[in-house]
CSV table of C-alpha atoms in Angstrom, one decimal:
chain,number,residue,atom,x,y,z
A,2,UNK,CA,-54.0,-85.1,-13.0
A,3,UNK,CA,-55.9,-87.9,-14.7
A,4,UNK,CA,-59.5,-88.0,-13.7
A,5,UNK,CA,-61.3,-90.9,-15.3
A,6,UNK,CA,-62.0,-91.6,-18.9
A,7,UNK,CA,-62.9,-88.0,-19.9
A,8,UNK,CA,-60.0,-86.2,-18.1
A,9,UNK,CA,-57.2,-88.5,-19.1
A,10,UNK,CA,-58.4,-89.8,-22.4
A,11,UNK,CA,-60.7,-88.3,-25.1
A,12,UNK,CA,-62.2,-91.6,-26.0
A,13,UNK,CA,-62.2,-95.4,-25.3
A,14,UNK,CA,-59.3,-96.0,-27.7
A,15,UNK,CA,-57.0,-93.7,-25.8
A,16,UNK,CA,-58.3,-95.0,-22.5
A,17,UNK,CA,-57.3,-98.5,-23.5
A,18,UNK,CA,-53.9,-97.3,-24.7
A,19,UNK,CA,-54.6,-98.2,-28.3
A,20,UNK,CA,-54.8,-94.7,-29.8
A,21,UNK,CA,-51.6,-95.2,-31.8
A,22,UNK,CA,-52.2,-98.8,-32.9
A,23,UNK,CA,-55.9,-99.4,-33.4
A,24,UNK,CA,-57.7,-98.1,-36.5
A,25,UNK,CA,-60.2,-95.5,-35.4
A,26,UNK,CA,-63.5,-94.8,-37.3
A,27,UNK,CA,-63.7,-91.5,-39.0
A,28,UNK,CA,-66.6,-90.4,-36.8
A,29,UNK,CA,-64.4,-91.0,-33.7
A,30,UNK,CA,-61.4,-89.3,-35.2
A,31,UNK,CA,-63.4,-86.2,-36.0
A,32,UNK,CA,-65.3,-86.1,-32.7
A,33,UNK,CA,-65.2,-82.4,-31.4
A,34,UNK,CA,-62.5,-81.7,-28.9
A,35,UNK,CA,-64.0,-78.4,-27.7
A,36,UNK,CA,-67.5,-77.1,-27.4
A,37,UNK,CA,-66.9,-74.6,-30.2
A,38,UNK,CA,-66.5,-77.5,-32.7
A,39,UNK,CA,-70.0,-78.9,-31.9
A,40,UNK,CA,-72.3,-78.1,-34.8
A,41,UNK,CA,-76.0,-77.8,-35.1
A,42,UNK,CA,-76.8,-77.0,-31.5
A,43,UNK,CA,-76.1,-73.3,-31.3
A,44,UNK,CA,-79.5,-72.7,-29.5
A,45,UNK,CA,-78.0,-74.5,-26.5
A,46,UNK,CA,-74.3,-73.6,-26.7
A,47,UNK,CA,-72.7,-70.2,-27.0
A,48,UNK,CA,-75.4,-67.9,-25.8
A,49,UNK,CA,-77.8,-70.7,-25.0
A,50,UNK,CA,-78.5,-72.4,-21.6
A,51,UNK,CA,-75.5,-74.7,-21.7
A,52,UNK,CA,-73.3,-71.8,-22.8
A,53,UNK,CA,-74.5,-69.8,-19.8
A,54,UNK,CA,-73.9,-72.7,-17.4
A,55,UNK,CA,-70.4,-73.1,-18.7
A,56,UNK,CA,-69.8,-69.3,-18.4
A,57,UNK,CA,-71.0,-69.4,-14.8
A,58,UNK,CA,-68.9,-72.5,-14.1
A,59,UNK,CA,-71.8,-74.4,-12.7
A,60,UNK,CA,-73.8,-77.2,-14.3
A,61,UNK,CA,-77.2,-78.4,-13.3
A,62,UNK,CA,-78.7,-81.8,-14.1
A,63,UNK,CA,-80.3,-81.9,-17.6
A,64,UNK,CA,-81.9,-84.4,-20.0
A,65,UNK,CA,-80.8,-84.3,-23.6
A,66,UNK,CA,-83.7,-85.2,-25.9
A,67,UNK,CA,-82.9,-85.6,-29.6
A,68,UNK,CA,-82.4,-88.1,-32.4
A,69,UNK,CA,-79.3,-90.2,-32.9
A,70,UNK,CA,-76.1,-88.6,-34.2
A,71,UNK,CA,-76.7,-85.1,-32.9
A,72,UNK,CA,-73.9,-84.9,-30.4
A,73,UNK,CA,-75.5,-85.9,-27.0
A,74,UNK,CA,-72.6,-88.0,-25.8
A,75,UNK,CA,-69.9,-85.6,-27.2
A,76,UNK,CA,-71.5,-82.5,-25.5
A,77,UNK,CA,-71.8,-84.3,-22.2
A,78,UNK,CA,-68.1,-85.3,-22.3
A,79,UNK,CA,-67.0,-81.8,-23.2
A,80,UNK,CA,-69.1,-80.3,-20.5
A,81,UNK,CA,-67.3,-82.5,-18.0
A,82,UNK,CA,-64.0,-81.2,-19.3
A,83,UNK,CA,-64.7,-77.5,-19.2
A,84,UNK,CA,-66.3,-77.7,-15.7
A,85,UNK,CA,-63.5,-79.9,-14.3
A,86,UNK,CA,-65.8,-82.7,-13.4
A,87,UNK,CA,-65.0,-86.4,-13.4
A,88,UNK,CA,-66.9,-88.0,-16.3
A,89,UNK,CA,-68.7,-91.3,-15.9
A,90,UNK,CA,-70.8,-93.0,-18.6
A,91,UNK,CA,-73.4,-95.7,-18.3
A,92,UNK,CA,-75.9,-97.2,-20.8
A,93,UNK,CA,-79.3,-97.9,-19.4
A,94,UNK,CA,-79.5,-100.9,-21.8
A,95,UNK,CA,-76.6,-102.7,-20.2
A,96,UNK,CA,-76.6,-101.3,-16.6
A,97,UNK,CA,-78.6,-102.2,-13.5
A,98,UNK,CA,-79.1,-101.2,-9.9
A,99,UNK,CA,-75.7,-102.5,-8.8
A,100,UNK,CA,-73.9,-100.5,-11.5
A,101,UNK,CA,-75.7,-97.4,-10.2
A,102,UNK,CA,-74.8,-98.1,-6.6
A,103,UNK,CA,-71.1,-98.4,-7.5
A,104,UNK,CA,-71.1,-95.2,-9.5
A,105,UNK,CA,-72.9,-93.3,-6.7
A,106,UNK,CA,-70.6,-94.6,-4.0
A,107,UNK,CA,-67.5,-93.6,-6.1
A,108,UNK,CA,-69.1,-90.2,-6.6
A,109,UNK,CA,-69.6,-89.7,-2.9
A,110,UNK,CA,-65.9,-90.4,-2.2
A,111,UNK,CA,-64.9,-87.9,-4.9
A,112,UNK,CA,-67.2,-85.3,-3.4
A,113,UNK,CA,-65.6,-85.7,-0.1
A,114,UNK,CA,-62.2,-85.2,-1.8
A,115,UNK,CA,-63.5,-82.0,-3.5
A,116,UNK,CA,-64.1,-83.5,-7.0
A,117,UNK,CA,-67.5,-83.5,-8.6
A,118,UNK,CA,-68.9,-86.2,-10.9
A,119,UNK,CA,-70.8,-85.8,-14.2
A,120,UNK,CA,-72.7,-89.0,-14.9
A,121,UNK,CA,-73.9,-89.4,-18.4
A,122,UNK,CA,-76.6,-92.0,-18.9
A,123,UNK,CA,-77.4,-93.0,-22.4
A,124,UNK,CA,-80.9,-94.2,-23.3
A,125,UNK,CA,-82.0,-93.2,-19.8
A,126,UNK,CA,-85.6,-93.9,-20.7
A,127,UNK,CA,-84.8,-97.6,-20.6
A,128,UNK,CA,-84.4,-97.5,-16.8
A,129,UNK,CA,-87.6,-98.5,-15.0
A,130,UNK,CA,-89.3,-96.4,-12.4
A,131,UNK,CA,-87.4,-97.7,-9.4
A,132,UNK,CA,-84.1,-97.2,-11.3
A,133,UNK,CA,-85.0,-93.7,-12.2
A,134,UNK,CA,-86.0,-93.0,-8.6
A,135,UNK,CA,-82.5,-94.0,-7.5
A,136,UNK,CA,-81.1,-90.8,-9.1
A,137,UNK,CA,-83.3,-88.5,-7.0
A,138,UNK,CA,-81.2,-88.3,-3.8
A,139,UNK,CA,-77.8,-88.1,-5.5
A,140,UNK,CA,-79.1,-85.3,-7.8
A,141,UNK,CA,-80.6,-83.4,-5.0
A,142,UNK,CA,-77.6,-83.5,-2.7
A,143,UNK,CA,-75.1,-82.7,-5.5
A,144,UNK,CA,-73.4,-86.1,-5.4
A,145,UNK,CA,-73.6,-86.2,-9.2
A,146,UNK,CA,-74.6,-83.9,-12.0
A,147,UNK,CA,-76.8,-86.0,-14.2
A,148,UNK,CA,-77.0,-85.7,-17.9
A,149,UNK,CA,-79.4,-88.2,-19.3
A,150,UNK,CA,-79.8,-88.8,-23.1
A,151,UNK,CA,-82.9,-90.1,-24.7
A,152,UNK,CA,-84.4,-90.3,-28.2
A,153,UNK,CA,-87.9,-90.7,-26.6
A,154,UNK,CA,-90.2,-88.0,-25.4
A,155,UNK,CA,-89.2,-87.4,-21.7
A,156,UNK,CA,-92.8,-86.4,-20.8
A,157,UNK,CA,-93.9,-89.9,-21.5
A,158,UNK,CA,-90.8,-92.0,-20.6
A,159,UNK,CA,-89.3,-90.4,-17.5
A,160,UNK,CA,-90.7,-90.1,-14.0
A,161,UNK,CA,-92.3,-86.8,-13.1
A,162,UNK,CA,-90.1,-86.7,-10.0
A,163,UNK,CA,-86.9,-87.0,-12.1
A,164,UNK,CA,-88.1,-84.4,-14.6
A,165,UNK,CA,-88.8,-81.9,-11.8
A,166,UNK,CA,-85.2,-82.1,-10.8
A,167,UNK,CA,-83.7,-81.7,-14.3
A,168,UNK,CA,-84.1,-79.5,-17.3
A,169,UNK,CA,-85.0,-81.0,-20.6
A,170,UNK,CA,-82.9,-79.6,-23.5
A,171,UNK,CA,-83.8,-80.5,-27.1
A,172,UNK,CA,-81.0,-81.3,-29.5
A,173,UNK,CA,-82.0,-80.7,-33.1
A,174,UNK,CA,-81.4,-83.1,-36.0
A,175,UNK,CA,-78.6,-81.7,-38.1
A,176,UNK,CA,-79.7,-79.7,-41.1
A,177,UNK,CA,-78.0,-79.8,-44.6
A,178,UNK,CA,-75.6,-76.9,-43.6
A,179,UNK,CA,-74.4,-78.8,-40.6
A,180,UNK,CA,-74.0,-82.1,-42.5
A,181,UNK,CA,-72.1,-80.3,-45.2
A,182,UNK,CA,-69.7,-79.0,-42.5
A,183,UNK,CA,-69.1,-82.5,-41.3
A,184,UNK,CA,-68.5,-83.7,-44.9
A,185,UNK,CA,-66.0,-80.9,-45.2
A,186,UNK,CA,-64.2,-82.0,-42.1
A,187,UNK,CA,-64.0,-85.6,-43.5
A,188,UNK,CA,-62.6,-84.2,-46.8
A,189,UNK,CA,-60.0,-82.2,-44.9
A,190,UNK,CA,-59.0,-85.2,-42.8
A,191,UNK,CA,-58.6,-87.3,-46.0
A,192,UNK,CA,-56.9,-84.5,-47.9
A,193,UNK,CA,-59.3,-84.8,-50.9
A,194,UNK,CA,-62.8,-84.3,-52.0
A,195,UNK,CA,-65.5,-87.0,-51.7
A,196,UNK,CA,-65.6,-88.8,-55.1
A,197,UNK,CA,-69.3,-87.9,-55.7
A,198,UNK,CA,-71.1,-85.6,-58.1
A,199,UNK,CA,-73.3,-82.7,-56.9
A,200,UNK,CA,-76.5,-84.8,-57.0
A,201,UNK,CA,-75.0,-87.7,-55.2
A,202,UNK,CA,-73.6,-85.3,-52.5
A,203,UNK,CA,-77.1,-84.0,-52.0
A,204,UNK,CA,-78.5,-87.5,-51.9
A,205,UNK,CA,-75.9,-88.5,-49.2
A,206,UNK,CA,-77.1,-85.7,-46.9
A,207,UNK,CA,-80.7,-86.6,-47.5
A,208,UNK,CA,-80.0,-90.3,-46.7
A,209,UNK,CA,-78.3,-89.2,-43.4
A,210,UNK,CA,-81.6,-87.9,-42.2
A,211,UNK,CA,-80.0,-85.5,-39.8
A,212,UNK,CA,-77.5,-88.0,-38.3
A,213,UNK,CA,-74.0,-86.7,-38.1
A,214,UNK,CA,-72.4,-90.0,-37.1
A,215,UNK,CA,-74.1,-91.7,-40.1
A,216,UNK,CA,-72.9,-89.1,-42.6
A,217,UNK,CA,-69.3,-89.5,-41.4
A,218,UNK,CA,-69.5,-93.3,-41.5
A,219,UNK,CA,-70.8,-93.1,-45.1
A,220,UNK,CA,-68.2,-90.6,-46.1
A,221,UNK,CA,-65.5,-93.0,-44.9
A,222,UNK,CA,-66.9,-95.7,-47.2
A,223,UNK,CA,-67.1,-93.3,-50.1
A,224,UNK,CA,-63.6,-92.1,-49.7
A,225,UNK,CA,-62.3,-95.6,-50.4
A,226,UNK,CA,-63.8,-95.5,-53.9
A,227,UNK,CA,-61.5,-94.8,-56.8
A,228,UNK,CA,-64.1,-93.3,-59.2
A,229,UNK,CA,-66.6,-90.5,-59.0
A,230,UNK,CA,-70.0,-91.7,-58.0
A,231,UNK,CA,-73.4,-90.6,-59.3
A,232,UNK,CA,-76.6,-91.1,-57.2
A,233,UNK,CA,-77.3,-94.6,-58.5
A,234,UNK,CA,-73.7,-95.7,-57.9
A,235,UNK,CA,-73.9,-94.1,-54.4
A,236,UNK,CA,-77.0,-96.1,-53.6
A,237,UNK,CA,-75.3,-99.3,-54.6
A,238,UNK,CA,-72.5,-98.9,-52.0
A,239,UNK,CA,-74.2,-96.9,-49.3
A,240,UNK,CA,-77.0,-98.4,-47.3
A,241,UNK,CA,-79.9,-96.0,-46.8
A,242,UNK,CA,-80.3,-95.0,-43.2
A,243,UNK,CA,-83.4,-96.5,-41.7
A,244,UNK,CA,-86.0,-93.8,-41.0
A,245,UNK,CA,-86.3,-92.7,-37.3
A,246,UNK,CA,-89.4,-94.7,-36.7
A,247,UNK,CA,-90.5,-97.3,-34.1
A,248,UNK,CA,-94.1,-98.4,-33.9
A,249,UNK,CA,-93.9,-98.0,-30.1
A,250,UNK,CA,-92.0,-94.7,-29.7
A,251,UNK,CA,-92.6,-91.0,-30.0
A,252,UNK,CA,-92.0,-90.9,-33.8
A,253,UNK,CA,-95.0,-93.3,-34.2
A,254,UNK,CA,-97.4,-90.8,-32.6
A,255,UNK,CA,-95.8,-87.8,-34.3
A,256,UNK,CA,-96.3,-89.2,-37.7
A,257,UNK,CA,-99.9,-90.4,-37.2
A,258,UNK,CA,-100.6,-86.9,-35.8
A,259,UNK,CA,-99.1,-85.4,-38.9
A,260,UNK,CA,-101.2,-87.7,-41.1
A,261,UNK,CA,-104.4,-87.0,-39.2
A,262,UNK,CA,-104.0,-83.2,-39.2
A,263,UNK,CA,-103.0,-83.2,-42.9
A,264,UNK,CA,-106.3,-84.9,-43.7
A,265,UNK,CA,-108.2,-82.6,-41.4
A,266,UNK,CA,-106.6,-79.7,-43.2
A,267,UNK,CA,-107.6,-81.0,-46.6
A,268,UNK,CA,-104.0,-81.3,-47.8
A,269,UNK,CA,-104.0,-84.5,-49.9
A,270,UNK,CA,-100.3,-84.2,-50.9
A,271,UNK,CA,-99.0,-83.8,-47.3
A,272,UNK,CA,-101.3,-86.7,-46.2
A,273,UNK,CA,-99.8,-88.9,-48.9
A,274,UNK,CA,-96.3,-87.9,-47.8
A,275,UNK,CA,-96.9,-88.9,-44.1
A,276,UNK,CA,-98.7,-92.1,-45.2
A,277,UNK,CA,-95.6,-93.0,-47.3
A,278,UNK,CA,-93.3,-92.1,-44.4
A,279,UNK,CA,-95.2,-94.4,-42.0
A,280,UNK,CA,-95.1,-97.3,-44.5
A,281,UNK,CA,-91.4,-96.8,-45.1
A,282,UNK,CA,-90.8,-96.9,-41.3
A,283,UNK,CA,-92.5,-100.3,-41.1
A,284,UNK,CA,-95.9,-99.2,-39.8
A,285,UNK,CA,-98.5,-101.9,-40.3
A,286,UNK,CA,-101.0,-100.7,-43.0
A,287,UNK,CA,-104.0,-102.1,-41.0
A,288,UNK,CA,-103.1,-99.6,-38.2
A,289,UNK,CA,-103.2,-96.8,-40.7
A,290,UNK,CA,-106.5,-98.1,-42.1
A,291,UNK,CA,-108.0,-98.1,-38.6
A,292,UNK,CA,-106.9,-94.5,-38.0
A,293,UNK,CA,-108.2,-93.4,-41.4
A,294,UNK,CA,-111.6,-94.9,-40.4
A,295,UNK,CA,-111.5,-92.8,-37.3
A,296,UNK,CA,-110.8,-89.7,-39.4
A,297,UNK,CA,-113.8,-90.5,-41.5
A,298,UNK,CA,-116.2,-90.3,-38.6
A,299,UNK,CA,-114.3,-87.7,-36.5
A,300,UNK,CA,-113.4,-85.1,-39.1
A,301,UNK,CA,-115.8,-85.7,-42.1
A,302,UNK,CA,-118.8,-87.3,-40.6
A,303,UNK,CA,-122.1,-86.6,-42.4
A,304,UNK,CA,-120.5,-83.9,-44.5
A,305,UNK,CA,-119.7,-86.8,-46.8
A,306,UNK,CA,-121.5,-90.0,-45.7
A,307,UNK,CA,-119.5,-92.0,-48.2
A,308,UNK,CA,-116.2,-91.3,-46.4
A,309,UNK,CA,-116.8,-94.1,-43.8
A,310,UNK,CA,-117.8,-96.8,-46.4
A,311,UNK,CA,-114.8,-95.7,-48.5
A,312,UNK,CA,-112.4,-96.4,-45.6
A,313,UNK,CA,-114.0,-99.7,-44.7
A,314,UNK,CA,-113.9,-100.8,-48.4
A,315,UNK,CA,-110.2,-99.8,-48.6
A,316,UNK,CA,-109.4,-101.7,-45.4
A,317,UNK,CA,-111.1,-104.8,-46.7
A,318,UNK,CA,-109.3,-104.4,-50.1
A,319,UNK,CA,-106.0,-104.4,-48.2
A,320,UNK,CA,-106.9,-107.5,-46.3
A,321,UNK,CA,-107.8,-109.3,-49.5
A,322,UNK,CA,-105.0,-108.0,-51.7
A,323,UNK,CA,-102.2,-107.8,-49.2
A,324,UNK,CA,-99.0,-105.8,-49.8
A,325,UNK,CA,-98.1,-103.9,-51.9
A,326,UNK,CA,-101.2,-103.7,-54.0
A,327,UNK,CA,-103.4,-103.2,-50.9
A,328,UNK,CA,-101.6,-100.0,-50.0
A,329,UNK,CA,-102.9,-98.4,-53.2
A,330,UNK,CA,-106.5,-98.9,-52.0
A,331,UNK,CA,-105.6,-97.2,-48.7
A,332,UNK,CA,-103.9,-94.3,-50.6
A,333,UNK,CA,-107.0,-93.9,-52.7
A,334,UNK,CA,-109.2,-93.7,-49.6
A,335,UNK,CA,-106.7,-91.3,-48.0
A,336,UNK,CA,-107.1,-88.9,-50.9
A,337,UNK,CA,-110.9,-89.2,-50.7
A,338,UNK,CA,-110.7,-88.2,-47.0
A,339,UNK,CA,-108.4,-85.3,-47.6
A,340,UNK,CA,-110.5,-83.9,-50.4
A,341,UNK,CA,-113.9,-84.5,-48.8
A,342,UNK,CA,-115.8,-81.7,-47.1
A,343,UNK,CA,-115.0,-81.6,-43.4
A,344,UNK,CA,-117.3,-81.6,-40.4
A,345,UNK,CA,-116.9,-82.6,-36.8
A,346,UNK,CA,-120.6,-81.9,-36.0
A,347,UNK,CA,-121.5,-85.6,-35.3
A,348,UNK,CA,-118.3,-86.1,-33.3
A,349,UNK,CA,-119.1,-83.0,-31.2
A,350,UNK,CA,-122.7,-83.9,-30.8
A,351,UNK,CA,-121.9,-87.3,-29.5
A,352,UNK,CA,-119.5,-85.9,-27.0
A,353,UNK,CA,-122.0,-83.3,-25.8
A,354,UNK,CA,-124.8,-86.0,-25.5
A,355,UNK,CA,-122.5,-88.2,-23.4
A,356,UNK,CA,-121.7,-85.4,-21.0
A,357,UNK,CA,-125.3,-84.5,-20.5
A,358,UNK,CA,-126.3,-88.2,-20.1
A,359,UNK,CA,-123.7,-88.5,-17.3
A,360,UNK,CA,-125.0,-85.3,-15.7
A,361,UNK,CA,-128.7,-86.3,-15.8
A,362,UNK,CA,-128.3,-89.7,-14.3
A,363,UNK,CA,-131.3,-92.1,-14.5
A,364,UNK,CA,-134.1,-89.9,-15.9
A,365,UNK,CA,-136.8,-92.1,-17.5
A,366,UNK,CA,-138.2,-91.6,-20.9
A,367,UNK,CA,-141.6,-89.7,-21.2
A,368,UNK,CA,-144.5,-92.2,-20.9
A,369,UNK,CA,-146.0,-91.3,-24.2
A,370,UNK,CA,-143.1,-92.9,-26.1
A,371,UNK,CA,-143.1,-96.1,-24.0
A,372,UNK,CA,-144.8,-99.3,-25.1
A,373,UNK,CA,-147.7,-100.6,-22.9
A,374,UNK,CA,-147.9,-104.3,-23.3
A,375,UNK,CA,-150.0,-104.8,-20.1
A,376,UNK,CA,-153.2,-103.2,-18.8
A,377,UNK,CA,-151.4,-101.9,-15.7
A,378,UNK,CA,-148.9,-100.0,-17.9
A,379,UNK,CA,-151.8,-98.5,-19.9
A,380,UNK,CA,-153.5,-97.4,-16.8
A,381,UNK,CA,-150.2,-95.8,-15.7
A,382,UNK,CA,-150.2,-93.8,-18.9
A,383,UNK,CA,-147.6,-95.7,-20.9
A,384,UNK,CA,-148.0,-95.0,-24.6
A,385,UNK,CA,-150.8,-92.4,-24.0
A,386,UNK,CA,-151.1,-89.5,-26.4
A,387,UNK,CA,-148.3,-90.9,-28.6
A,388,UNK,CA,-148.6,-89.6,-32.2
A,389,UNK,CA,-147.5,-92.0,-35.0
A,390,UNK,CA,-145.3,-89.8,-37.2
A,391,UNK,CA,-146.3,-91.6,-40.4
A,392,UNK,CA,-149.9,-90.7,-39.9
A,393,UNK,CA,-149.2,-86.9,-39.9
A,394,UNK,CA,-149.3,-84.8,-43.0
A,395,UNK,CA,-145.6,-83.9,-42.9
A,396,UNK,CA,-144.5,-87.3,-41.6
A,397,UNK,CA,-143.3,-85.5,-38.5
A,398,UNK,CA,-145.3,-85.1,-35.2
A,399,UNK,CA,-143.0,-82.8,-33.4
A,400,UNK,CA,-143.5,-84.5,-30.1
A,401,UNK,CA,-140.9,-84.1,-27.3
A,402,UNK,CA,-138.8,-87.3,-26.8
A,403,UNK,CA,-136.6,-86.0,-23.9
A,404,UNK,CA,-137.4,-86.9,-20.3
A,405,UNK,CA,-140.2,-84.8,-18.7
A,406,UNK,CA,-137.7,-83.3,-16.1
A,407,UNK,CA,-135.3,-82.2,-18.8
A,408,UNK,CA,-135.6,-79.3,-21.3
A,409,UNK,CA,-135.0,-80.0,-24.9
A,410,UNK,CA,-131.3,-79.8,-25.9
A,411,UNK,CA,-129.5,-79.4,-29.2
A,412,UNK,CA,-126.4,-81.5,-29.6
A,413,UNK,CA,-126.1,-81.8,-33.4
A,414,UNK,CA,-125.5,-78.6,-35.2
A,415,UNK,CA,-124.4,-79.4,-38.8
A,416,UNK,CA,-122.6,-76.7,-40.8
A,417,UNK,CA,-123.5,-75.6,-44.3
A,418,UNK,CA,-121.0,-77.9,-45.9
A,419,UNK,CA,-121.3,-81.0,-48.1
A,420,UNK,CA,-124.2,-83.3,-47.5
A,421,UNK,CA,-124.8,-81.7,-44.1
A,422,UNK,CA,-126.2,-78.7,-46.0
A,423,UNK,CA,-129.2,-80.8,-46.9
A,424,UNK,CA,-129.4,-82.1,-43.3
A,425,UNK,CA,-129.4,-78.5,-42.1
A,426,UNK,CA,-132.5,-77.8,-44.2
A,427,UNK,CA,-134.3,-80.7,-42.8
A,428,UNK,CA,-133.5,-79.8,-39.2
A,429,UNK,CA,-134.6,-76.2,-39.8
A,430,UNK,CA,-137.9,-77.4,-41.3
A,431,UNK,CA,-138.6,-79.7,-38.4
A,432,UNK,CA,-137.8,-77.0,-35.9
A,433,UNK,CA,-140.3,-74.8,-37.7
A,434,UNK,CA,-142.9,-77.5,-37.3
A,435,UNK,CA,-142.1,-77.8,-33.6
A,436,UNK,CA,-142.6,-74.1,-33.1
A,437,UNK,CA,-145.9,-74.2,-35.0
A,438,UNK,CA,-147.0,-77.2,-32.8
A,439,UNK,CA,-146.0,-75.4,-29.6
A,440,UNK,CA,-147.8,-72.2,-30.6
A,441,UNK,CA,-150.9,-74.2,-31.6
């Protein structure tokens, strides 16, 4: 019995009755027909969670999270086939509430007739909150088995209520071995090897960046060539795949996190790599300059007081030079940050001081450090017994500047690194004078 697109036709060409007449892209012709043909996702299939679901003959609603070209749509379609569910597919980009209502109503009718529905929603993160909430009752009562696909982090993009009713499964980008398997299938389909040398073959896989659909599309272009291509010739005919990077999506935050932690870990080479990746993805250099300035004060601080001026100078240099010359100034500052001694003592001290300030409320300063511009204020003790530090032998009076109702606290505790080693000596010396004063 024919049951919708998935049960009666493997793809849209067959569904439209054009399978024998319309030219089909290689990526579509080589689409896996059984789950065993899916590559790169063994952690989910076979003995993985999806494999166990199939073995038990019962699917639950899941969210597929992974980059493009990793098989999200294909796996969903094949799961519908092996579990004998009607397959429906929607794109959140082109669908609205009315489309959802129609799909849900049709699914309810099928359920009454003993047939379940697997609804695959591509780019599900594009639905707004109310649209996502619409899935809750039909998922809970079993009207549909939902498989949502997203390239974005579900924790940030999907409602908590929807996440609580589904399981998030991570599909991995295809590694070189998996991409090589796909290229081999393309060669088998064509009946000949790709006309590329060894280096160009490796370059093709690198340019695919884990996207199986892309590598098959490029292989189809290359197979039309009559001569063997080296890497340079390959680059002339094959457009490099755009990096998976969007200034507003999860990759943006992943890469800036990688850059920041590379600097914190004093790995200049890794920092330069992530810096270059962000620029290649279209990130604005001024955003990176701002984040570098944050690194200077958060992770280096007074261990190297020149780190902050170096970042500000590089930022100004970029603004004056523009691109691409200005990026070199940022790269130079980035290397400075990565190779500088590290300390978060100032960052930690500020955070501790803020917490205590919030806890202690409106305690007033001790009167001896307050000015007394009027007679009344002098009579009230303002400015009394204040010791002018410059008049002491050491240039340090050792007086207490905390509120009278509050014990002295230490927030800043510099490590024995970089310039803070010298600051440590000063603090220890002043603390010695304070003890001497208190004992006296």
